Short mmCIF file of C-alpha atoms in Angstrom, two decimals:
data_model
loop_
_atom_site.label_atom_id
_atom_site.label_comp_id
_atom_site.label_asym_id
_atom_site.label_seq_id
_atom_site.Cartn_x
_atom_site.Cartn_y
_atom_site.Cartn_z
CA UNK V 1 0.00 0.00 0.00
CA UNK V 2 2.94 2.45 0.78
CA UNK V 3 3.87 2.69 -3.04
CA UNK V 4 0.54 3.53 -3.65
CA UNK V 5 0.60 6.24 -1.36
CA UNK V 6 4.60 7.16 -2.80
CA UNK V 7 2.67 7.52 -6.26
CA UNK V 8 -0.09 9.63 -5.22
CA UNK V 9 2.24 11.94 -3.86
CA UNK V 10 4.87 11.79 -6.40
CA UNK V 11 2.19 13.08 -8.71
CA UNK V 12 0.72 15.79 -6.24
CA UNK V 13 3.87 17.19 -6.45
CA UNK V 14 4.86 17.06 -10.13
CA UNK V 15 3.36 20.13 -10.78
CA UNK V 16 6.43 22.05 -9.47
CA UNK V 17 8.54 19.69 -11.59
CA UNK V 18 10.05 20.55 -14.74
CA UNK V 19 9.85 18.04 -17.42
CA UNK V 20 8.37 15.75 -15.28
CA UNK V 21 7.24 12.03 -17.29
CA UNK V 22 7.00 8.58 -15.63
CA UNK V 23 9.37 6.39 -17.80
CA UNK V 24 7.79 3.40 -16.60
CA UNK V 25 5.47 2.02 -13.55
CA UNK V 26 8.26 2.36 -11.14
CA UNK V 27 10.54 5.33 -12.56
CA UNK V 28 9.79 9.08 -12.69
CA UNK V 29 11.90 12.01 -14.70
CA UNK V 30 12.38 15.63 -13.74
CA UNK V 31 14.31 17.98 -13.93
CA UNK V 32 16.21 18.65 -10.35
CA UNK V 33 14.45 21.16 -8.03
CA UNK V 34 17.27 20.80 -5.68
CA UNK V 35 20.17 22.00 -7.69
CA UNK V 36 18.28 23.32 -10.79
CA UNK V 37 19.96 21.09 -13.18
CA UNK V 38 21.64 22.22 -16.01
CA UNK V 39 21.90 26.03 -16.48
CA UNK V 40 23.42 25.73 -20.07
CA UNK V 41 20.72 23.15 -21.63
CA UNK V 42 17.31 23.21 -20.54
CA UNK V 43 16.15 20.13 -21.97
CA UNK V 44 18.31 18.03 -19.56
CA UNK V 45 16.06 16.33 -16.51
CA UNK V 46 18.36 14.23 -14.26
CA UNK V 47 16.38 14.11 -11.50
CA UNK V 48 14.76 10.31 -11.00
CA UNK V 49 12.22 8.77 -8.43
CA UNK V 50 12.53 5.39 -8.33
CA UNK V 51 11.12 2.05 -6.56
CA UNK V 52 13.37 0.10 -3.68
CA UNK V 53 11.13 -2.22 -2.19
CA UNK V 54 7.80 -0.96 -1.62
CA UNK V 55 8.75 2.71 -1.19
CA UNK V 56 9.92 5.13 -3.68
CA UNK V 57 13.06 7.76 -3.37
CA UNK V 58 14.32 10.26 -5.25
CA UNK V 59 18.35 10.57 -6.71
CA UNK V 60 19.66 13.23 -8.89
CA UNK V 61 22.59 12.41 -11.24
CA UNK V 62 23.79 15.58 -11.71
CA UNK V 63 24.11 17.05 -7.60
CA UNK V 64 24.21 13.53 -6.04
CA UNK V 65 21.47 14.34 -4.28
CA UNK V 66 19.36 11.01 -2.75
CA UNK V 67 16.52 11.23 0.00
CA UNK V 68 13.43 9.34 0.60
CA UNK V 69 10.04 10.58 -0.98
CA UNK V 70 9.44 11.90 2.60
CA UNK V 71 12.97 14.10 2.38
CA UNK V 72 12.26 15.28 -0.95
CA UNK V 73 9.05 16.49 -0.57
CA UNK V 74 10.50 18.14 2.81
CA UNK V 75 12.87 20.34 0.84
CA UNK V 76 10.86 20.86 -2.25
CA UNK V 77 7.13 21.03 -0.84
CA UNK V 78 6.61 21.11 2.62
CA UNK V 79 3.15 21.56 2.63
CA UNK V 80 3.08 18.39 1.13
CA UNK V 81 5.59 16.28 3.58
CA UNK V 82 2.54 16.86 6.58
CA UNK V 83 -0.23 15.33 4.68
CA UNK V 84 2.56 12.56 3.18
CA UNK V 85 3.66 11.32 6.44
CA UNK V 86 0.26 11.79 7.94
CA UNK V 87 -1.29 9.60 5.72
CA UNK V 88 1.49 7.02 5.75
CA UNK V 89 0.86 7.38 9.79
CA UNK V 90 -3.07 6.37 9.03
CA UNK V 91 -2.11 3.50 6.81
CA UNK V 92 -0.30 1.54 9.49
CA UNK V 93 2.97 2.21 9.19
CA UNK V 94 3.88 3.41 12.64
CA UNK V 95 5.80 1.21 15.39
CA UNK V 96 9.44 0.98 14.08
CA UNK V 97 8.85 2.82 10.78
CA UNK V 98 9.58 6.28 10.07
CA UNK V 99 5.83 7.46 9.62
CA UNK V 100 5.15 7.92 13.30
CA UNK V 101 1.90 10.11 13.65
CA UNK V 102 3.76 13.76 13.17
CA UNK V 103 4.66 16.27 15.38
CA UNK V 104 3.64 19.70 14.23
CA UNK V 105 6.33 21.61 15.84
CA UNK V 106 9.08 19.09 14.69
CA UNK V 107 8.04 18.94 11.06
CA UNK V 108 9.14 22.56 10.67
CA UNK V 109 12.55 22.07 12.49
CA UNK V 110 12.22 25.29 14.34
CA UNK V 111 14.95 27.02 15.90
CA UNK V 112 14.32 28.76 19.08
CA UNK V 113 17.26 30.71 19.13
CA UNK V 114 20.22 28.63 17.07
CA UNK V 115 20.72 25.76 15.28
CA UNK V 116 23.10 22.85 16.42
CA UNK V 117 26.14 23.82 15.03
CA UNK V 118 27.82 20.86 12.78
CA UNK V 119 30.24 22.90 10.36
CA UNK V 120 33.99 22.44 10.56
CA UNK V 121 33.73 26.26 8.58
CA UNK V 122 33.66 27.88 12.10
CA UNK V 123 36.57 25.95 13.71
CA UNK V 124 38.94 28.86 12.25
CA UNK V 125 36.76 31.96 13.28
CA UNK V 126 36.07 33.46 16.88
CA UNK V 127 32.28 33.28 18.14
CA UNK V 128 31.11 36.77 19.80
CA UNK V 129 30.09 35.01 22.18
CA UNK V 130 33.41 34.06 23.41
CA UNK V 131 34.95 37.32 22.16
CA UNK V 132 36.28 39.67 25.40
CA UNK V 133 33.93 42.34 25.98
CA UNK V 134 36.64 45.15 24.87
CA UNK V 135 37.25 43.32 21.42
CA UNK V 136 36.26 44.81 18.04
CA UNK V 137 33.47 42.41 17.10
CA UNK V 138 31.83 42.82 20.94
CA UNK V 139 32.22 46.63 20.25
CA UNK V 140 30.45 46.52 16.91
CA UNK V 141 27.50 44.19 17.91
CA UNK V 142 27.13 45.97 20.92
CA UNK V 143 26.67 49.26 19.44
CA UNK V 144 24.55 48.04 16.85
CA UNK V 145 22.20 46.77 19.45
CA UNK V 146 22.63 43.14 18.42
CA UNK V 147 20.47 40.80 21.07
CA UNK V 148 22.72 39.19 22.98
CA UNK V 149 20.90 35.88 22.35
CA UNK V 150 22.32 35.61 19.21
CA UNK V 151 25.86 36.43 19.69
CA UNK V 152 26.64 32.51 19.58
CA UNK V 153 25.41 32.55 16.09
CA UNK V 154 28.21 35.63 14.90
CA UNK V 155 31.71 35.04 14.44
CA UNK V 156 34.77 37.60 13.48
CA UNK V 157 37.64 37.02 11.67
CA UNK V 158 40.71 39.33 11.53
CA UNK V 159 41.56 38.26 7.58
CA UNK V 160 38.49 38.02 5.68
CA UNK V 161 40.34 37.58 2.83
CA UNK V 162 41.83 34.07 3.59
CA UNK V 163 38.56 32.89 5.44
CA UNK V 164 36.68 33.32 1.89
CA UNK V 165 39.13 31.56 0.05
CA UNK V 166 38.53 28.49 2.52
CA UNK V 167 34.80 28.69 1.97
CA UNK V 168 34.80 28.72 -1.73
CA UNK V 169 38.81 28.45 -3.30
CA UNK V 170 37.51 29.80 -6.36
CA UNK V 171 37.73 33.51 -4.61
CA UNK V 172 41.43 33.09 -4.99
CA UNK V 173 41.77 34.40 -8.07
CA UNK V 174 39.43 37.79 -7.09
CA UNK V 175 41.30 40.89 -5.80
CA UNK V 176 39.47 41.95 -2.50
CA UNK V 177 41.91 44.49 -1.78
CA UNK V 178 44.20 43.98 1.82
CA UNK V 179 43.23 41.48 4.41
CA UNK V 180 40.65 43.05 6.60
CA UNK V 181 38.69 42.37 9.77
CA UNK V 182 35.03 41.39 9.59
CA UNK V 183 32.00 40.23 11.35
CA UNK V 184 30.67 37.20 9.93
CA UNK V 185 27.62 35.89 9.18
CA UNK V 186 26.68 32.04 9.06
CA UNK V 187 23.63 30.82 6.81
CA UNK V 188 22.82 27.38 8.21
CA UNK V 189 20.77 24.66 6.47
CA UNK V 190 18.11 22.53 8.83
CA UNK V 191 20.94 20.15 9.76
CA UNK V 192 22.80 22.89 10.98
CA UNK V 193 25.33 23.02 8.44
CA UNK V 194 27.02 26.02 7.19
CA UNK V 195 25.88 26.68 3.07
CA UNK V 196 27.04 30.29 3.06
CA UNK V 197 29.00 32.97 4.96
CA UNK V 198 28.28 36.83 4.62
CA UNK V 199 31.24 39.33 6.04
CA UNK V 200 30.19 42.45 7.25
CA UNK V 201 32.70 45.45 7.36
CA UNK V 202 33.30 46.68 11.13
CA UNK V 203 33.92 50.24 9.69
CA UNK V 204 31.20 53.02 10.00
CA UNK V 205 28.93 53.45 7.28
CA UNK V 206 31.21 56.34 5.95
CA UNK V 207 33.96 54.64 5.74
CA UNK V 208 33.12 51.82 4.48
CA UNK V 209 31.76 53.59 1.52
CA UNK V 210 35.28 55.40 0.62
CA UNK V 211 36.81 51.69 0.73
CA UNK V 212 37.72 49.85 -2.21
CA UNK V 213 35.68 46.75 -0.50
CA UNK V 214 32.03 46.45 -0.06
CA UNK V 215 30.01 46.48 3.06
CA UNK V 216 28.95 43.20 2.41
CA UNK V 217 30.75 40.14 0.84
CA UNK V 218 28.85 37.08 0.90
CA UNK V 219 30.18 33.19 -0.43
CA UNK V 220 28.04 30.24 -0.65
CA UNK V 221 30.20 27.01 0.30
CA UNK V 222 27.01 25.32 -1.12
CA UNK V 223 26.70 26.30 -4.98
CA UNK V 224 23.81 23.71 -5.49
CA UNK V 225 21.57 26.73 -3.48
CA UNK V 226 20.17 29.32 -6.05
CA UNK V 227 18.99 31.76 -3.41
CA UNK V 228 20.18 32.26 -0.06
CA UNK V 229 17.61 33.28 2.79
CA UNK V 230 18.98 34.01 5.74
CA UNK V 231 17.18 33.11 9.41
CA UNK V 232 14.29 30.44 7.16
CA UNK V 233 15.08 28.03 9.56
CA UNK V 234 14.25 29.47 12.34
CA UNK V 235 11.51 30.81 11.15
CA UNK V 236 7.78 29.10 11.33
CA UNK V 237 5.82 29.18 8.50
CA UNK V 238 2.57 28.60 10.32
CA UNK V 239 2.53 31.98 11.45
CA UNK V 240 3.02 35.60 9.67
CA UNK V 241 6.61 35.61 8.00
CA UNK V 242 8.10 39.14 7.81
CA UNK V 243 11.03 39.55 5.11
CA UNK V 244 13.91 42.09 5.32
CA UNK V 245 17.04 42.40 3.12
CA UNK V 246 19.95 42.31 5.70
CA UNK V 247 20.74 39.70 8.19
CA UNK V 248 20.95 41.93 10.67
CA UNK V 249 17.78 43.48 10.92
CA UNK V 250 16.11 39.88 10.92
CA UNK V 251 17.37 39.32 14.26
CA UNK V 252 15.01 42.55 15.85
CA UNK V 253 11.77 41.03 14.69
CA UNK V 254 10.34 37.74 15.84
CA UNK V 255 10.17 35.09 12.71
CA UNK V 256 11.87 37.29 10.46
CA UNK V 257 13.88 36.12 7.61
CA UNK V 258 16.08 38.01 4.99
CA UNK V 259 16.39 37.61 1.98
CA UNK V 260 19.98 37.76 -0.06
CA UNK V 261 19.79 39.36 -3.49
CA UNK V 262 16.77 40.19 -5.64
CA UNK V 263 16.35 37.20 -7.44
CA UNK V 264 14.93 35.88 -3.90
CA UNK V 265 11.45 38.19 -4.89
CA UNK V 266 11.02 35.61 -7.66
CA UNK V 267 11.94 32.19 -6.18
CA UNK V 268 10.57 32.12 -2.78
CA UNK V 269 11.25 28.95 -1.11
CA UNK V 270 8.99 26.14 -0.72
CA UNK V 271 9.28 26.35 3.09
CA UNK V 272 7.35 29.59 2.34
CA UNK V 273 4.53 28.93 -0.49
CA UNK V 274 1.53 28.88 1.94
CA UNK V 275 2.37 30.94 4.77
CA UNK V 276 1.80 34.55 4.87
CA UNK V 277 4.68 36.53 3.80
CA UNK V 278 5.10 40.23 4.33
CA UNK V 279 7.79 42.31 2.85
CA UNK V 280 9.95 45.10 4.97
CA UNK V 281 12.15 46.60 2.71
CA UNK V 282 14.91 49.20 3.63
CA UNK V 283 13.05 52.72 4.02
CA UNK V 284 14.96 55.00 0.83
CA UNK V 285 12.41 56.34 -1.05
CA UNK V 286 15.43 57.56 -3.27
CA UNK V 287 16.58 54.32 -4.15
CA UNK V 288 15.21 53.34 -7.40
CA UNK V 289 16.51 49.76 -6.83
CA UNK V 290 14.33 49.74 -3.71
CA UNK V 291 11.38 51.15 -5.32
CA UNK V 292 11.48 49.04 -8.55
CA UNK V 293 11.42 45.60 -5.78
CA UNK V 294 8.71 46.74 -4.16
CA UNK V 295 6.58 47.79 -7.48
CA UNK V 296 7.97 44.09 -8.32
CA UNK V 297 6.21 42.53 -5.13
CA UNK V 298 3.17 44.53 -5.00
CA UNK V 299 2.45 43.16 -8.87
CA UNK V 300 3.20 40.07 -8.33
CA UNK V 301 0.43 40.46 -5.00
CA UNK V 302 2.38 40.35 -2.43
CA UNK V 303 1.84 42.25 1.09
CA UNK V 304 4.37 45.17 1.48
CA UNK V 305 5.26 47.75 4.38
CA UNK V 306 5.25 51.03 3.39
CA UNK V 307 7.24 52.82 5.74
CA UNK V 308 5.34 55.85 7.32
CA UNK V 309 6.59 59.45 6.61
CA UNK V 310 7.27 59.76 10.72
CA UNK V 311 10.13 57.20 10.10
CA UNK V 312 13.45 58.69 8.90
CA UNK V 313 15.48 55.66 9.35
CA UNK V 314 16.58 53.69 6.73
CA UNK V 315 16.19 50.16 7.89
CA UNK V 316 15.41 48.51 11.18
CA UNK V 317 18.79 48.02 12.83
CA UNK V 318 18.94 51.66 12.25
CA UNK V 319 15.40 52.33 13.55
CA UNK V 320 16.41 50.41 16.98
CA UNK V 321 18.16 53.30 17.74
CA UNK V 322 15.29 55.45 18.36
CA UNK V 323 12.49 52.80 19.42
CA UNK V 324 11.49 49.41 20.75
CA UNK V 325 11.38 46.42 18.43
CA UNK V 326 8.10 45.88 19.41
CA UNK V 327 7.03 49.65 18.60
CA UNK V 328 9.14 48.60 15.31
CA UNK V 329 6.67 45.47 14.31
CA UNK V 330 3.84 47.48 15.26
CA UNK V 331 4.40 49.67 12.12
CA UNK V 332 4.87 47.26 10.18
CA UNK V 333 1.59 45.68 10.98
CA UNK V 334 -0.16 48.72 10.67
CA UNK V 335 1.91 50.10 7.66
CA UNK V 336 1.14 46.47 5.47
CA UNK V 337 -0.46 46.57 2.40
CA UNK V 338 -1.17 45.15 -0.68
CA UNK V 339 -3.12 45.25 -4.53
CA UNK V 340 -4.48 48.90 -5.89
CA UNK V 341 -3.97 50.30 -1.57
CA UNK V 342 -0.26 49.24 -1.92
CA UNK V 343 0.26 51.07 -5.38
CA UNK V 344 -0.81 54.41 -3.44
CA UNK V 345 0.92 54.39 -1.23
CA UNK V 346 4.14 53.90 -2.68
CA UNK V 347 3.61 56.22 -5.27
CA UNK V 348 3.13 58.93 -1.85
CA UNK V 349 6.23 57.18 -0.35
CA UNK V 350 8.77 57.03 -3.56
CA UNK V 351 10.80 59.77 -4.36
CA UNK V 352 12.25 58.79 -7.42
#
C-alpha cells in the first residue's frame, strides 16, 4: 500500500517539476528542483524517483542528491511532507517505521534561538560570544544593538580575505583588496550546516563607503543553493513571516527572515509557499533599486510595508536606535499593504 501512497504523492507534487514524465510504472523524470539542473541546456532532466522495495526515493545524477520521498518532498514542498507522512501514519505504518503520527512543531525544524552547530567552517573563526567584551566584534555588535541571544550565532575574523578563500577556493583568483577584519555571518541549512557565509565590514557606514571593498561580501560554500535566505530556519511558516534584506535586521523582529539578493522576490522557497509573507524593505524612497522591488512585489500580490513618513530611518537596525522592536513590528503591521492600496501608497512614499 505504501507505493501507492509514494505515487499519489509523487504526482501531487509534479506540478512544481520541470519536465516531469514517468518512464515506466516504477521510474519518474524531472528535472532537479534541488540543484536546478543544467543552467546551459534546458532540456536536460536528471532528477529520477525510483522504486526500492515498496517505497519510492528520489536521486539526482547531476548534484548527487538522494533522500526518501518523505525528504524530498520536505525540501521541495513542505506543505506536502505533513499530509505525506500523515497519511502514511493512518495507513499503518507506525511502530518501528519512520511514519510515526507527526509532530507539528518538529516537522518545521524550528529554531528557538540557534541551530546545532555541525560545520567544521567555524573551527577557524572566533564566536562573539566568546569574544572579550573590549574586542572589536563585541564593540560593533554591541553598538549596533545586536540581542545578545544571538551572539553565539556571529563570528569575526581578523583576515576576511583568507577565510573566503577556505569557503569557496575559487575567490582566490578575485582581488578583495588587503586582508581586513570582519564580522561574519553564518547561513545554516536545517541540519545545521554552514551553506554560506556573509562578512560584514566593522567600519562606520562612511567609511566603508570610501573603501575599495564592499560592506557586504557574501560566499556560498554550497553552490547547489540558487537563493540564499537568511534566518528560514528558524523561522515558522505557520505563522506571519516578515522579510527584510539584511541579516541583521532579521534578528530585531520575531520570525523574520532576509532575503539575499533580488532574485529571492522571484523564487521564494517552498518552506514559504503557503504561509503569509510580508515584505519590509529598507526605508529610501530615493533608491530606485528599492522602489522598482517593491513595485515588483506589490504586482506580483504580495503584502508590502510602506514605511510611514514619521520614520526617517533607513532600515530597522537603524530604527532600533530610536524605538522598541516591538514599537518597530507594530508599524509594520499597521503600515502592510497590498493590490491597488499598496500602489498608493508607494507612489506617496517614492521619491524617485
Amino acid at each position: 500500500m505504501s507505493s501507492y501512497i509514494d505515487i499519489k504523492y509523487i504526482n501531487l507534487v509534479s506540478v512544481q517539476l520541470e519536465k516531469f514524465s514517468w518512464k515506466k510504472d516504477n521510474l519518474a523524470n524531472c528535472r532537479c528542483p534541488i540543484c536546478g539542473d543544467s543552467k546551459r541546456n534546458k532540456t536536460k532532466a536528471r532528477g529520477y524517483f525510483y522504486k526500492k522495495g515498496n517505497d519510492f526515493f528520489y536521486k539526482c545524477h547531476n548534484c548527487g542528491a538522494g533522500h526518501s520521498l518523505y525528504r524530498f518532498l520536505e525540501s521541495v514542498s513542505p506543505s506536502l511532507t505533513k499530509e505525506y507522512s500523515l497519511e502514511r501514519w493512518r495507513n499503518g505504518e507506525n511502530g518501528r517505521s519512520n511514519y510515526k503520527k507527526p509532530d507539528e512543531d518538529k516537522m518545521f525544524d524550528i529554531f528557538k534561538t540557534k541551530p546545532k552547530v555541525k560545520s567544521n567552517l567555524l573551527k577557524p573563526l572566533l564566536c562573539a560570544k566568546s569574544a572579550p567584551a573590549n574586542h572589536d566584534v563585541r564593540k560593533f555588535l554591541d553598538y549596533r544593538n545586536i540581542p545578545e541571544k544571538f551572539y553565539d550565532i556571529l563570528y569575526y575574523t581578523d583576515n576576511f580575505r583568507k577565510y573566503m578563500q577556505l569557503v569557496d577556493s575559487e575567490t582566490s583568483s578575485v582581488d578583495l583588496g588587503p586582508p581586513e577584519p570582519r564580522l561574519v555571518i553564518p547561513f545554516f541549512n536545517k541540519k545545521g550546516s554552514v551553506v554560506a557565509i556573509q562578512g560584514r565590514s566593522l567600519k562606520p557606514s562612511d567609511e566603508a563607503k570610501a573603501r575599495v571593498t564592499a560592506k557586504y561580501i557574501t560566499i556560498k560554500a554550497d553552490k547547489s543553493i540558487d537563493r540564499l535566505w537568511y534566518g528560514m530556519w528558524r523561522a515558522n511558516p505557520k505563522k506571519t513571516v516578515y522579510v527584510v534584506e539584511g541579516p541583521l535586521d532579521s534578528l530585531f523582529i520575531p520570525n523574520t527572515i532576509a532575503m539575499v539578493g533580488a532574485g529571492a522576490i522571484d523564487n521564494v522557497h517552498p518552506r514559504f509557499e503557503n504561509p503569509k509573507l510580508v515584505y519590509a524593505l529598507d526605508n529610501e524612497p530615493r533608491n530606485n533599486q528599492i522602489v522598482y522591488f517593491n513595485e515588483k512585489l506589490i504586482d506580483k500580490g504580495a503584502s508590502v510595508c510602506i514605511w510611514p513618513s514619521n520614520v526617517n530611518q533607513k532600515d530597522i537596525n537603524d530604527m532600533i536606535f530610536k524605538m522598541s522592536a516591538s514599537k518597530i513590528k507594530k508599524i509594520i503591521d499597521d503600515n502592510t499593504y497590498s493590490g491597488l492600496e499598496a500602489k498608493v501608497k508607494l507612489n506617496e512614499w517614492k521619491r524617485v
